[in-house]
GROMACS .gro file of C-alpha atoms in nm:
model
  177
    1MET     CA    1  13.759  17.003   8.013
    2ILE     CA    2  13.443  17.163   7.853
    3SER     CA    3  13.636  17.262   7.538
    4LEU     CA    4  13.780  16.889   7.512
    5ILE     CA    5  13.420  16.767   7.532
    6ILE     CA    6  13.303  17.024   7.279
    7ASN     CA    7  13.601  16.912   7.027
    8TRP     CA    8  13.486  16.559   7.087
    9LEU     CA    9  13.122  16.631   7.003
   10ARG     CA   10  13.253  16.851   6.671
   11LYS     CA   11  13.465  16.535   6.568
   12LEU     CA   12  13.190  16.292   6.637
   13GLU     CA   13  12.949  16.487   6.428
   14GLU     CA   14  13.195  16.522   6.148
   15ILE     CA   15  13.269  16.131   6.163
   16LYS     CA   16  12.902  16.075   6.145
   17ALA     CA   17  12.866  16.326   5.850
   18TYR     CA   18  13.120  16.129   5.667
   19TRP     CA   19  12.958  15.797   5.754
   20GLU     CA   20  12.599  15.936   5.641
   21SER     CA   21  12.745  16.058   5.299
   22LYS     CA   22  12.865  15.719   5.221
   23GLU     CA   23  12.624  15.427   5.064
   24VAL     CA   24  12.578  15.217   5.374
   25PRO     CA   25  12.320  14.953   5.417
   26ASP     CA   26  12.046  15.073   5.615
   27GLU     CA   27  12.098  14.742   5.842
   28ILE     CA   28  12.458  14.853   5.932
   29LYS     CA   29  12.455  15.064   6.245
   30PHE     CA   30  12.756  15.320   6.278
   31SER     CA   31  12.787  15.230   6.652
   32LEU     CA   32  12.927  14.875   6.522
   33ILE     CA   33  13.225  15.038   6.363
   34PHE     CA   34  13.291  15.352   6.590
   35ASP     CA   35  13.598  15.347   6.778
   36GLU     CA   36  13.619  15.589   7.069
   37LYS     CA   37  13.981  15.638   6.973
   38TRP     CA   38  13.897  15.845   6.680
   39LEU     CA   39  13.800  16.131   6.913
   40ASN     CA   40  14.159  16.179   7.030
   41ALA     CA   41  14.296  16.470   6.897
   42SER     CA   42  14.621  16.254   6.784
   43VAL     CA   43  14.384  16.057   6.545
   44LYS     CA   44  14.309  16.264   6.231
   45MET     CA   45  14.018  16.286   5.984
   46PRO     CA   46  14.198  16.132   5.689
   47ALA     CA   47  14.277  15.821   5.892
   48ILE     CA   48  13.923  15.787   6.025
   49LYS     CA   49  13.794  15.821   5.649
   50LYS     CA   50  14.015  15.560   5.552
   51THR     CA   51  13.931  15.318   5.857
   52ILE     CA   52  13.545  15.394   5.766
   53ASP     CA   53  13.606  15.312   5.378
   54GLU     CA   54  13.798  15.003   5.471
   55TRP     CA   55  13.511  14.901   5.696
   56LEU     CA   56  13.252  14.973   5.426
   57LYS     CA   57  13.467  14.751   5.170
   58LYS     CA   58  13.478  14.469   5.398
   59ILE     CA   59  13.111  14.484   5.504
   60ASP     CA   60  13.023  14.470   5.118
   61ASN     CA   61  13.257  14.179   5.068
   62ASP     CA   62  13.120  13.977   5.356
   63LEU     CA   63  12.749  14.051   5.262
   64SER     CA   64  12.862  13.918   4.896
   65VAL     CA   65  12.998  13.593   5.074
   66ILE     CA   66  12.691  13.541   5.293
   67GLU     CA   67  12.432  13.589   4.994
   68ASP     CA   68  12.631  13.310   4.803
   69LEU     CA   69  12.562  13.069   5.091
   70PRO     CA   70  12.355  12.776   4.983
   71TYR     CA   71  12.151  12.783   5.302
   72PHE     CA   72  12.038  12.981   5.576
   73ALA     CA   73  12.185  13.290   5.421
   74PHE     CA   74  11.924  13.499   5.580
   75GLU     CA   75  11.993  13.396   5.913
   76ALA     CA   76  12.373  13.425   5.866
   77LYS     CA   77  12.292  13.806   5.739
   78GLU     CA   78  12.098  13.869   6.031
   79THR     CA   79  12.375  13.745   6.280
   80TYR     CA   80  12.644  13.950   6.057
   81LEU     CA   81  12.420  14.269   6.080
   82THR     CA   82  12.456  14.265   6.440
   83THR     CA   83  12.812  14.169   6.495
   84LEU     CA   84  12.993  14.228   6.173
   85ASP     CA   85  13.159  13.901   6.230
   86LEU     CA   86  13.177  13.686   5.913
   87GLY     CA   87  13.289  13.398   6.076
   88ARG     CA   88  13.019  13.413   6.357
   89ALA     CA   89  12.789  13.447   6.056
   90ILE     CA   90  12.899  13.154   5.872
   91SER     CA   91  12.909  12.926   6.205
   92GLU     CA   92  12.551  13.013   6.265
   93ALA     CA   93  12.447  12.903   5.904
   94HIS     CA   94  12.616  12.569   5.968
   95ARG     CA   95  12.499  12.538   6.282
   96LEU     CA   96  12.128  12.576   6.155
   97GLN     CA   97  12.220  12.343   5.852
   98ALA     CA   98  12.340  12.082   6.116
   99GLN     CA   99  12.025  12.150   6.334
  100ALA     CA  100  11.805  12.095   6.019
  101GLU     CA  101  12.005  11.778   5.915
  102LYS     CA  102  11.948  11.634   6.256
  103LYS     CA  103  11.578  11.727   6.252
  104ALA     CA  104  11.529  11.531   5.930
  105ALA     CA  105  11.705  11.242   6.056
  106TRP     CA  106  11.488  11.239   6.376
  107GLU     CA  107  11.172  11.283   6.164
  108ALA     CA  108  11.274  11.004   5.946
  109GLU     CA  109  11.345  10.774   6.259
  110GLN     CA  110  11.016  10.861   6.374
  111ALA     CA  111  10.854  10.774   6.047
  112ARG     CA  112  11.034  10.450   6.043
  113LYS     CA  113  10.902  10.361   6.413
  114ARG     CA  114  10.552  10.457   6.284
  115ALA     CA  115  10.554  10.230   6.021
  116GLU     CA  116  10.740   9.972   6.196
  117ALA     CA  117  10.440   9.990   6.446
  118GLU     CA  118  10.173  10.004   6.186
  119ASN     CA  119  10.332   9.685   6.012
  120THR     CA  120  10.327   9.511   6.341
  121THR     CA  121   9.964   9.594   6.393
  122VAL     CA  122   9.866   9.491   6.025
  123ASN     CA  123  10.039   9.157   6.052
  124TYR     CA  124   9.894   9.064   6.409
  125GLY     CA  125  10.223   9.085   6.581
  126SER     CA  126  10.430   8.918   6.318
  127SER     CA  127  10.774   9.051   6.316
  128LYS     CA  128  10.815   8.980   5.951
  129PRO     CA  129  10.642   9.227   5.743
  130SER     CA  130  10.439   9.140   5.416
  131GLU     CA  131  10.616   9.239   5.104
  132PRO     CA  132  10.395   9.511   4.985
  133ILE     CA  133  10.418   9.674   5.323
  134LYS     CA  134  10.792   9.652   5.327
  135GLU     CA  135  10.843   9.801   4.998
  136ASN     CA  136  10.635  10.106   5.110
  137VAL     CA  137  10.839  10.142   5.416
  138GLU     CA  138  11.175  10.122   5.237
  139SER     CA  139  11.015  10.383   4.972
  140ILE     CA  140  10.994  10.626   5.281
  141TYR     CA  141  11.362  10.607   5.342
  142GLU     CA  142  11.499  10.627   4.994
  143ALA     CA  143  11.648  10.978   4.933
  144PRO     CA  144  11.451  11.150   4.658
  145LYS     CA  145  11.653  11.144   4.309
  146LYS     CA  146  11.750  11.508   4.244
  147THR     CA  147  11.871  11.675   3.943
  148TRP     CA  148  12.006  12.021   3.860
  149LEU     CA  149  11.736  12.227   3.644
  150GLY     CA  150  11.849  12.574   3.484
  151PHE     CA  151  11.624  12.854   3.435
  152LYS     CA  152  11.585  13.216   3.430
  153ALA     CA  153  11.323  13.431   3.560
  154LEU     CA  154  11.232  13.796   3.560
  155LEU     CA  155  11.158  13.877   3.929
  156SER     CA  156  11.093  14.151   4.154
  157VAL     CA  157  11.314  14.195   4.470
  158GLU     CA  158  11.027  14.074   4.652
  159ASP     CA  159  10.949  13.772   4.426
  160ALA     CA  160  11.342  13.677   4.459
  161THR     CA  161  11.308  13.696   4.811
  162ALA     CA  162  11.034  13.493   4.814
  163LEU     CA  163  11.179  13.227   4.568
  164LYS     CA  164  11.484  13.225   4.767
  165ASP     CA  165  11.282  13.166   5.109
  166PHE     CA  166  11.081  12.891   4.932
  167PHE     CA  167  11.407  12.716   4.830
  168MET     CA  168  11.570  12.746   5.156
  169SER     CA  169  11.233  12.599   5.324
  170ARG     CA  170  11.259  12.276   5.103
  171ASN     CA  171  11.625  12.244   5.139
  172ILE     CA  172  11.694  12.309   4.750
  173GLU     CA  173  12.037  12.392   4.666
  174TYR     CA  174  12.039  12.658   4.404
  175LYS     CA  175  12.343  12.861   4.222
  176ALA     CA  176  12.329  13.157   3.992
  177ILE     CA  177  12.360  13.080   3.625
   0.00000   0.00000   0.00000
């Protein structure tokens, strides 16, 4: 029994050494991909190395997909790093986007109600708003007109991250040129 445990520990060390020899993002933990079956004598190191290489290729591809998300890519990546589940990460981005849209709709409704209440007060209880006030209230609800603007910028990684965070905070769509 002791020799079996020693063999497992040696094999585990060999597997970890291979993992550490690869270029793995710091956020990806070995425990997320480790399979206890690898410690069985019937599972040979070439098969384990091939599986690890396949995992790393999948992780790289998945992270590329996540980075290309137009919104909530940071949050999706955080979910992915703890689960290695691309579907779950994308679902989280969609959930957060839906929540942001609901919040924006709720805030617009609150603004409409406030404007309506102010309008009623200004008109001394009249239910028909005066024209200037009506125009102001309607302008609140018009979606701002947007246009695509292309530009290049020489940025550090820190600057690029800050720019991406700003875009996300303002719900600005962007894509690489």
